[in-house]
Structures are given as structure tokens and as C-alpha cells.
mmCIF file of C-alpha atoms in Angstrom:
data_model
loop_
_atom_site.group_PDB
_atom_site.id
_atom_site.type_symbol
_atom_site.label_atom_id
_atom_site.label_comp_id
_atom_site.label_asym_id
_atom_site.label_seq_id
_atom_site.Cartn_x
_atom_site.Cartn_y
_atom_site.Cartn_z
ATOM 1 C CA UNK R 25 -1.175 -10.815 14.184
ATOM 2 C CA UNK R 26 -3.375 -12.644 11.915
ATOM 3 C CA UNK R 27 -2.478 -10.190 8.802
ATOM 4 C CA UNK R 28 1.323 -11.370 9.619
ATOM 5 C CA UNK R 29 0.713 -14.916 9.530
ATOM 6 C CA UNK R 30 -1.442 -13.767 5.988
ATOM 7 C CA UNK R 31 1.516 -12.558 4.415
ATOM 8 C CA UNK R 32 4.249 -15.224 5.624
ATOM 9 C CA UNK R 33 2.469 -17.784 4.107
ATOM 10 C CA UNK R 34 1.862 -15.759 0.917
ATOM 11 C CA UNK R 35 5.335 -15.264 0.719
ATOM 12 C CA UNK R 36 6.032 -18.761 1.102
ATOM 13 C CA UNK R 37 3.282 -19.763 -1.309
ATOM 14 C CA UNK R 38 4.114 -17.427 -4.124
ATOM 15 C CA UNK R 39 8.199 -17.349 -3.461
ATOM 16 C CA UNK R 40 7.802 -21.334 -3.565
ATOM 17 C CA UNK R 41 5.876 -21.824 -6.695
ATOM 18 C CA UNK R 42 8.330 -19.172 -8.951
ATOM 19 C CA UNK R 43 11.075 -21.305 -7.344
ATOM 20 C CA UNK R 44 9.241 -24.241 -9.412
ATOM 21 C CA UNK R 45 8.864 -22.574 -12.263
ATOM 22 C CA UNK R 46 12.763 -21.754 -12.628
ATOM 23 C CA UNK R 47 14.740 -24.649 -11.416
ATOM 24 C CA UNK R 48 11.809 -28.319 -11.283
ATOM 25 C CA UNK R 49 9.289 -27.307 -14.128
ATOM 26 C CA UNK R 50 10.239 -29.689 -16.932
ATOM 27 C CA UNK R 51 8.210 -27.652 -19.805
ATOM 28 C CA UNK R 52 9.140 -28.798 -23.666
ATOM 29 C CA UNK R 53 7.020 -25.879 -24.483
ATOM 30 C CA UNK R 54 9.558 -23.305 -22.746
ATOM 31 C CA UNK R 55 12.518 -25.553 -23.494
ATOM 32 C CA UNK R 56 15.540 -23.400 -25.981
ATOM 33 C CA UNK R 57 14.584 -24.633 -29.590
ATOM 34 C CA UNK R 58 10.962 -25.527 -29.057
ATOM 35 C CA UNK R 59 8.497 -23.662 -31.630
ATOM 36 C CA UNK R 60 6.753 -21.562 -28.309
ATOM 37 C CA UNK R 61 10.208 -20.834 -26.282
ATOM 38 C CA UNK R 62 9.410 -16.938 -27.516
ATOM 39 C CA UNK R 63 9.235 -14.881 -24.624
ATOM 40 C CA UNK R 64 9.980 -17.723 -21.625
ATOM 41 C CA UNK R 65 7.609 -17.982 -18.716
ATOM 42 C CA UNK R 66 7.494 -13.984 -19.053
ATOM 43 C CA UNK R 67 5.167 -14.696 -21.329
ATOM 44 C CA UNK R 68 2.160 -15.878 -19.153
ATOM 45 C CA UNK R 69 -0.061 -13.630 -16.810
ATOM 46 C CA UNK R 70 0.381 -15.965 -14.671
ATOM 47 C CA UNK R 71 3.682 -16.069 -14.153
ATOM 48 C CA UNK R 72 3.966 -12.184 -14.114
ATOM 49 C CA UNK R 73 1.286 -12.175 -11.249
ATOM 50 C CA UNK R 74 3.619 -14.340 -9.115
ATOM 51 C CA UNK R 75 6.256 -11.914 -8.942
ATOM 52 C CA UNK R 76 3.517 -9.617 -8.504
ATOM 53 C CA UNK R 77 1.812 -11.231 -5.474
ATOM 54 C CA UNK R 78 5.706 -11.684 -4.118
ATOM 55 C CA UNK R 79 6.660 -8.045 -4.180
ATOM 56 C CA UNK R 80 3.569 -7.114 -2.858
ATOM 57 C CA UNK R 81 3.360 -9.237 0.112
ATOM 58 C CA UNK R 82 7.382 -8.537 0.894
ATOM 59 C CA UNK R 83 6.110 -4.771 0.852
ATOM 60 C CA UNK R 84 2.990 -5.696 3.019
ATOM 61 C CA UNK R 85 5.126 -7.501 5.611
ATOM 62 C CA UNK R 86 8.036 -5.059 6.267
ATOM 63 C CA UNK R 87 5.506 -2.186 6.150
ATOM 64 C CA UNK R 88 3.541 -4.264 9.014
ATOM 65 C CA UNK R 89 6.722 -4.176 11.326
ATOM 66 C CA UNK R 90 8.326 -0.719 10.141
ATOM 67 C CA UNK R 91 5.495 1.393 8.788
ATOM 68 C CA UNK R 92 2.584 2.317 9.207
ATOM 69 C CA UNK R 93 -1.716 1.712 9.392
ATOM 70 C CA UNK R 94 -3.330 4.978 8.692
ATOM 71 C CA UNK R 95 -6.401 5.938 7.756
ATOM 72 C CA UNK R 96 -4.994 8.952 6.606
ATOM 73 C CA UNK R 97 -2.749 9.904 3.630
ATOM 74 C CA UNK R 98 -0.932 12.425 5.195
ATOM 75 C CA UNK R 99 0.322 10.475 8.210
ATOM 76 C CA UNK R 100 1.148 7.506 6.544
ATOM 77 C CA UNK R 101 4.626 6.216 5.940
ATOM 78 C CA UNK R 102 6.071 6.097 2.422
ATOM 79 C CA UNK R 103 5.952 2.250 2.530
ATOM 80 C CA UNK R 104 2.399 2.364 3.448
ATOM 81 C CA UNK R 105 1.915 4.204 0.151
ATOM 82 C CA UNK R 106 3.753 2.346 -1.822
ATOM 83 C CA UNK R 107 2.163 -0.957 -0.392
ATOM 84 C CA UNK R 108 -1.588 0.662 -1.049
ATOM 85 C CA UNK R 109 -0.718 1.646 -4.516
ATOM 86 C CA UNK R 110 0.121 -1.221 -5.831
ATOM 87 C CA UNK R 111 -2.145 -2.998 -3.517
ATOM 88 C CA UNK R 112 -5.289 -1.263 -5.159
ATOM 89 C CA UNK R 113 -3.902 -0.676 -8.814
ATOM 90 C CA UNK R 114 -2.089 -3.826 -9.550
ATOM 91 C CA UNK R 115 -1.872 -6.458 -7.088
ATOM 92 C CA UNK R 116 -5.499 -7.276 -5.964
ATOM 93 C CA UNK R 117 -6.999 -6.767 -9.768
ATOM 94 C CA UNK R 118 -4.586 -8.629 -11.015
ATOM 95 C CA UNK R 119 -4.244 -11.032 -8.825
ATOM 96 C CA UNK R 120 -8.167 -11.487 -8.827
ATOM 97 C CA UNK R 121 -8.332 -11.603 -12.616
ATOM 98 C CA UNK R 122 -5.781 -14.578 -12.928
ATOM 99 C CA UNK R 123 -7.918 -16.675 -10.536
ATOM 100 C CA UNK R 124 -11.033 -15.669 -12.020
ATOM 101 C CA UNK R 125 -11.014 -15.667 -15.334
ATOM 102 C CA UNK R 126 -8.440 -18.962 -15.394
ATOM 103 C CA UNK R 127 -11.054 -21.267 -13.146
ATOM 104 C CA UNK R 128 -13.962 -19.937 -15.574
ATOM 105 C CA UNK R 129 -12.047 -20.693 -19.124
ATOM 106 C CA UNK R 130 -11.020 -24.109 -17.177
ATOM 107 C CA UNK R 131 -14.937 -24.968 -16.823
ATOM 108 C CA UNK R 132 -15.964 -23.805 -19.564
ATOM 109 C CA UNK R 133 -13.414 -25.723 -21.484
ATOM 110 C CA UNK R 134 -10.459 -26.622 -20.294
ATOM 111 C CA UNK R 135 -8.684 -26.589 -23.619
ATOM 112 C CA UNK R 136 -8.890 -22.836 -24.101
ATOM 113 C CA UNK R 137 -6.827 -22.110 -21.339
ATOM 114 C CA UNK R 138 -4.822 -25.524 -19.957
ATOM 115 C CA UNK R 139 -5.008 -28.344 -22.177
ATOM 116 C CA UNK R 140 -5.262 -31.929 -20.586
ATOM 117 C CA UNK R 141 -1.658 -32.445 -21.639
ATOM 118 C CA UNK R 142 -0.721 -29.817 -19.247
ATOM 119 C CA UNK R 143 -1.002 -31.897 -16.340
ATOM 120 C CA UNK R 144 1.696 -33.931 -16.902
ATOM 121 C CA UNK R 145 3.704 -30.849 -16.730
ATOM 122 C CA UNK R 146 2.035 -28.812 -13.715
ATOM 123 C CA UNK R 147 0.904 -31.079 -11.161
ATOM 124 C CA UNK R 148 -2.820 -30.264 -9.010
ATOM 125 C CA UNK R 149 -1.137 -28.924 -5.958
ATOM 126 C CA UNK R 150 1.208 -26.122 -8.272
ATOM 127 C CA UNK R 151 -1.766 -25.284 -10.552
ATOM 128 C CA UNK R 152 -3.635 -24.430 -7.177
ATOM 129 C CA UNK R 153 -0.452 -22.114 -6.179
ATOM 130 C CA UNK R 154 -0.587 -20.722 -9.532
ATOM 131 C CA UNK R 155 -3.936 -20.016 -9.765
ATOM 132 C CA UNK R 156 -5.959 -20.157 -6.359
ATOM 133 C CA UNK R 157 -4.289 -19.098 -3.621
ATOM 134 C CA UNK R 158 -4.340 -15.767 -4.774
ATOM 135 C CA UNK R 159 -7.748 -15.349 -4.389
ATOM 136 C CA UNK R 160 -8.635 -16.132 -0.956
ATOM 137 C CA UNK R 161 -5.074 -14.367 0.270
ATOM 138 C CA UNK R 162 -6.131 -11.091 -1.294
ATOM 139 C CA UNK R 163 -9.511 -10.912 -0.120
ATOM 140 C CA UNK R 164 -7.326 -11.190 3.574
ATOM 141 C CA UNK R 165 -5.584 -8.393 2.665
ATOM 142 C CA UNK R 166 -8.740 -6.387 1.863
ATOM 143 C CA UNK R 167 -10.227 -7.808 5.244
ATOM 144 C CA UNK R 168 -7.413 -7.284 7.475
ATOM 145 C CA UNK R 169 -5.774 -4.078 6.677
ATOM 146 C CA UNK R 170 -7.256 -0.824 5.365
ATOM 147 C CA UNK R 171 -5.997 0.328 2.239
ATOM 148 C CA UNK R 172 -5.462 3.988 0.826
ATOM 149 C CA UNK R 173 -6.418 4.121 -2.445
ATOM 150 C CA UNK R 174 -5.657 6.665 -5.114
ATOM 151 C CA UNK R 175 -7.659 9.211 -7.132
ATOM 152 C CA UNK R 176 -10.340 6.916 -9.002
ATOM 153 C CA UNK R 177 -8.783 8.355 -12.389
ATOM 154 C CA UNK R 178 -5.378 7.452 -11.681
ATOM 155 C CA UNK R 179 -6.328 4.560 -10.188
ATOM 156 C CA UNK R 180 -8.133 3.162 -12.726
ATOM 157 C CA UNK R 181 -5.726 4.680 -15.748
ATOM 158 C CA UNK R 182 -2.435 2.233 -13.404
ATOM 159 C CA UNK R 183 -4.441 -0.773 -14.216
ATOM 160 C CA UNK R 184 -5.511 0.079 -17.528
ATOM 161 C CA UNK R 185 -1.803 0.407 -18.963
ATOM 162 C CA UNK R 186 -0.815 -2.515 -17.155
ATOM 163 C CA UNK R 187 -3.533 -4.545 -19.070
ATOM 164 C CA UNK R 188 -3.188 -2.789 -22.571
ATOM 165 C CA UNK R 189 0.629 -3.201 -22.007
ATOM 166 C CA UNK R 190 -0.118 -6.880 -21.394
ATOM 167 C CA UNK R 191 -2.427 -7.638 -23.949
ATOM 168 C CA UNK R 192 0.591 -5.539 -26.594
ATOM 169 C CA UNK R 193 2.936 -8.255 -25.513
ATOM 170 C CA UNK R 194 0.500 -11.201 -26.308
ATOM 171 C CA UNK R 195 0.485 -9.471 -29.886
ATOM 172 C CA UNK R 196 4.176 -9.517 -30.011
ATOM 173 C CA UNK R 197 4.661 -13.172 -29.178
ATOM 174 C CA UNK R 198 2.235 -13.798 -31.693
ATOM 175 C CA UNK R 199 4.079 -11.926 -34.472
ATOM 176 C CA UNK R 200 7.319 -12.341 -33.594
ATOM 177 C CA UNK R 201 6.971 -16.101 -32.344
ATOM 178 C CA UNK R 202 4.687 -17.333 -34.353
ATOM 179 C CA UNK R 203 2.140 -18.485 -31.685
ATOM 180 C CA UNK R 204 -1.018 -17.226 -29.380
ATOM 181 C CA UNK R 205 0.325 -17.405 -25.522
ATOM 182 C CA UNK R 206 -3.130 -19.036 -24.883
ATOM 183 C CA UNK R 207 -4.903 -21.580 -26.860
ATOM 184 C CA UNK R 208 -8.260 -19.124 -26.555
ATOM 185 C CA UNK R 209 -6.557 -16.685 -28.894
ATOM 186 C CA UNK R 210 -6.036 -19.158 -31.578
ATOM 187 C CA UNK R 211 -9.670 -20.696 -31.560
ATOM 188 C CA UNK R 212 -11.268 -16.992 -31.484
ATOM 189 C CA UNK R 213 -11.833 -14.972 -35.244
ATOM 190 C CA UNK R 214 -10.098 -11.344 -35.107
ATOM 191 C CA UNK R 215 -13.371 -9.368 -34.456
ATOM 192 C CA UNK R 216 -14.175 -11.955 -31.315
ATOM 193 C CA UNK R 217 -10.565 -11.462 -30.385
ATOM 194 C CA UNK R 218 -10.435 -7.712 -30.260
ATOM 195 C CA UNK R 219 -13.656 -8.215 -27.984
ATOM 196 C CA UNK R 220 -12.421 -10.450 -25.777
ATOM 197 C CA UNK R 221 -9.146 -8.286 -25.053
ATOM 198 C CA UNK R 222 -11.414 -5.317 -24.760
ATOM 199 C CA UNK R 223 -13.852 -7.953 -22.431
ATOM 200 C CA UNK R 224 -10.698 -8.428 -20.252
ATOM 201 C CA UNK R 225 -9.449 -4.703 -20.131
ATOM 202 C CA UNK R 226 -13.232 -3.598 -18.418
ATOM 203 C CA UNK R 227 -13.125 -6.639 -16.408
ATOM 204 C CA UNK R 228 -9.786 -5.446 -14.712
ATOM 205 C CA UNK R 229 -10.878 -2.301 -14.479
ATOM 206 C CA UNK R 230 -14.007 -3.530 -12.940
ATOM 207 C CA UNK R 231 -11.709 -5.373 -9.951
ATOM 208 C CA UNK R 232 -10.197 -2.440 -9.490
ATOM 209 C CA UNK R 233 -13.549 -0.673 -8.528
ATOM 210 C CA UNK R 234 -14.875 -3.307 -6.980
ATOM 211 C CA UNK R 235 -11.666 -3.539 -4.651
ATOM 212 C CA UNK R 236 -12.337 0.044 -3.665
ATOM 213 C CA UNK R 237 -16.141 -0.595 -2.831
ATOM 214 C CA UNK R 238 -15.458 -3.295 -0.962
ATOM 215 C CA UNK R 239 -11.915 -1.617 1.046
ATOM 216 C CA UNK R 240 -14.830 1.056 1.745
ATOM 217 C CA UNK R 241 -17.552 -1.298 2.731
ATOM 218 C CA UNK R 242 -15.810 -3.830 4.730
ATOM 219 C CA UNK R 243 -14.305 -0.754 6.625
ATOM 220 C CA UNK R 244 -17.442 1.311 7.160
ATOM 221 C CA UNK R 245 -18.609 -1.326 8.777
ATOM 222 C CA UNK R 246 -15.586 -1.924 11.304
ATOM 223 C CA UNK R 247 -16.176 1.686 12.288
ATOM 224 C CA UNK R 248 -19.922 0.813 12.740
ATOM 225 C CA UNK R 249 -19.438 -1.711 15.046
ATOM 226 C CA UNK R 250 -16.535 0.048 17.300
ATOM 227 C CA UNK R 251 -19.161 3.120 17.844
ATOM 228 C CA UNK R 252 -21.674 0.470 18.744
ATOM 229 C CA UNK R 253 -19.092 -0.466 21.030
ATOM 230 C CA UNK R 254 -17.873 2.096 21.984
ATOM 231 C CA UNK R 255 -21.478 3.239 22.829
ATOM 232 C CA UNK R 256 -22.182 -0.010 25.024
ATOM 233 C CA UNK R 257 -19.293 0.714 26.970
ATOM 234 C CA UNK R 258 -20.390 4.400 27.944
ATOM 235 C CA UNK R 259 -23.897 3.333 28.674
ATOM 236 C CA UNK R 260 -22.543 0.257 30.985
ATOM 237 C CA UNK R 261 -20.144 2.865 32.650
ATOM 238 C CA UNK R 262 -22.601 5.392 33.055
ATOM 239 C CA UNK R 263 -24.926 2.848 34.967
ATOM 240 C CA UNK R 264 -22.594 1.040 36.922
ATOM 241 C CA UNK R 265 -22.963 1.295 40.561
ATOM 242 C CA UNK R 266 -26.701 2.676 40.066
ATOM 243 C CA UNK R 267 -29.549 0.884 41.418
ATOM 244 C CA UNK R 268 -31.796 -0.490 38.868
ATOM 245 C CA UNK R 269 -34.486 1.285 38.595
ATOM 246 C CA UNK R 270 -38.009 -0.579 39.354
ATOM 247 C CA UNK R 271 -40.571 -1.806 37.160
ATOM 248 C CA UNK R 272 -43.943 -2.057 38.108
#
């Protein structure tokens, strides 16, 4: 029940803030005409995480009522594949990624990632929907529901095109519209660029085997404790009705 309630408000959350994006965001710098309209809000991880996060937890949800929970590939339901692969490949790196490496850029300096200015534009509550509630609402996912994940390989190639093919399109924007997507870009030299891109390329694939660990972990343990309990409950049936035994 609780992973239901998990993805409703997910839903909500992420469905909400693209909703804000498209019809009450009052941006000049995605406005037709200004000098960074290149490329929209299509242009920002962010953004493309939202839709992300959406699809996902749509997937999630309907697989909850019409599919299925194995812990077996074989006798799983074709939505329950679906929602584990992109679960495990795009959705939880991803979605991890945006929070992280956002909040860290934001401490370090704020200016290398969301000026000041910006909060005229996006106000506390939306840069939270943006950028935080995807944490904590993955890491639910991971808790509540066991995940299938795919051959390490492919695994890890799905998340490594989606982050080179990422990274291609900030190089497009900034040929073709004249302008880094994020002020970090600008402020770096090209040889501290390149390693920064290659930085953030390990460090998704990195989420993406850290996800797996922890699916693993958090799991291993479930099946720990429902032995133990299992065990408890044979010993206790075992004994009841016996006379305890006397101890001198």
C-alpha cells in the first residue's frame, strides 16, 4: 500500500511541476527571440528528468495494479520489465544525478549552476520539485519494490548513451545557439571541460551500480529477516503445548 501512495504523489509532484514549466514559468531566458531560447526547456537535464520521473512512476503504478512483483525474470509481466529497465538504467541514475550533483554545484557556488537571479523566476517550493523530491522518492522505490535488473553490460552501456547523448546535445546548443546550457560550462577551460563531462559520465555510471548493490542489499536483507521469521515461528509451533522443561 505504501509503494502506491509512493507513486501517486510522485505523479502528482513531477506531473505538477512540468505543468509549471509549460503554462506559469515566466522565463525571459526561454522566451521566442531571447539570445538562449535555442533548444526550449528541452534543453535542461532537469527538465528531461521530469518527464523521466513521470513515465516512470505512471509505469510503476499501473504495473502495481495490473502486473506483476517477481523475483524472477521469467514470471514476470512485460510491464514489470519494462518498469525495471528503465527503473535501473535510466530513471533512478538519472534521477539521482540531477539531485546530486545540482545541490553540490549549488553549495559550492551557486552561480555555476542557478544564479541568484534565478529565483525570481523559480520560486523555493518548484526548485525543491525540480530538484529534491526525486531523491528521497527513488530511494522508496528501491526500498519498497524489488527490481530486476539487466545484464551489468547492458545495463551500464543504457545509461552510458543516455549521458554521452546528453552531454552531445549540450555541444549542440553551444554551437548552434551560441551559449553553454549551464553557467559551469562557460567558467571551465576546454581540457577541465572535457573532464568534467567525462567526471559526470562515471558518476552516472557509478548510480547505476550503486542502484544495483543497494536493490541487492536492501533485499538480501528482507529475505534475512523473513527466514529469521520464519524460523521463530517453527520453533514457537514446535513448542507449543509442551511443558517447559525445568531448570535446576
Amino acid at each position: 500500500m505504501l509503494h502506491l501512495i509512493v507513486h501517486v504523489v510522485s505523479i502528482v509532484n513531477f506531473a505538477y511541476a512540468i505543468y509549471w514549466e509549460r503554462n506559469i514559468l515566466d522565463d525571459p531566458l526561454s522566451k521566442p527571440g531571447s539570445p538562449r531560447a535555442f533548444g526550449g526547456r528541452w534543453k535542461y537535464l532537469t527538465s528531461l528528468n521530469l518527464w523521466i520521473q513521470l513515465i516512470y512512476f505512471i509505469i510503476s503504478f499501473l504495473n502495481s495494479i495490473f502486473g506483476s512483483h517477481s523475483t524472477d525474470k521469467k514470471s514476470s509481466t512485460t510491464l514489470q520489465k519494462i518498469r525495471d529497465f528503465l527503473f535501473s538504467t535510466i530513471a533512478f541514475p538519472i534521477g539521482q544525478f540531477v539531485g546530486i550533483i545540482f545541490w553540490s554545484l549549488y553549495h559550492i557556488d551557486r552561480e555555476l549552476i542557478f544564479p541568484v537571479a534565478r529565483d525570481k523566476v523559480f520560486p523555493s517550493h518548484i526548485n525543491h520539485m525540480l530538484h529534491t523530491t526525486v531523491i528521497p522518492v527513488q530511494l522508496l522505490e528501491l526500498v519498497l519494490l524489488y527490481h530486476l535488473f539487466p545484464r551489468k553490460k547492458l545495463g551500464l552501456a543504457t545509461i552510458s548513451v543516455f549521458i554521452a547523448l546528453y552531454l552531445t546535445w549540450t555541444l549542440i546548443v553551444a554551437h548552434f545557439g551560441g551559449f553553454w546550457v549551464y553557467p559551469i560550462f562557460r567558467v571551465l577551460g576546454t581540457v577541465q571541460r572535457i573532464i568534467f563531462m567525462i567526471f559526470c559520465s562515471m558518476f552516472g555510471g557509478l548510480l547505476y551500480l550503486l542502484s544495483e548493490s543497494l536493490n541487492n542489499f536492501v533485499w538480501s536483507q528482507y529475505r534475512t529477516w523473513g527466514r529469521q521469521t520464519e524460523n521463530v515461528g517453527d520453533i514457537e509451533q514446535k513448542t507449543r503445548g509442551q511443558k517447559p522443561q525445568k531448570i535446576d
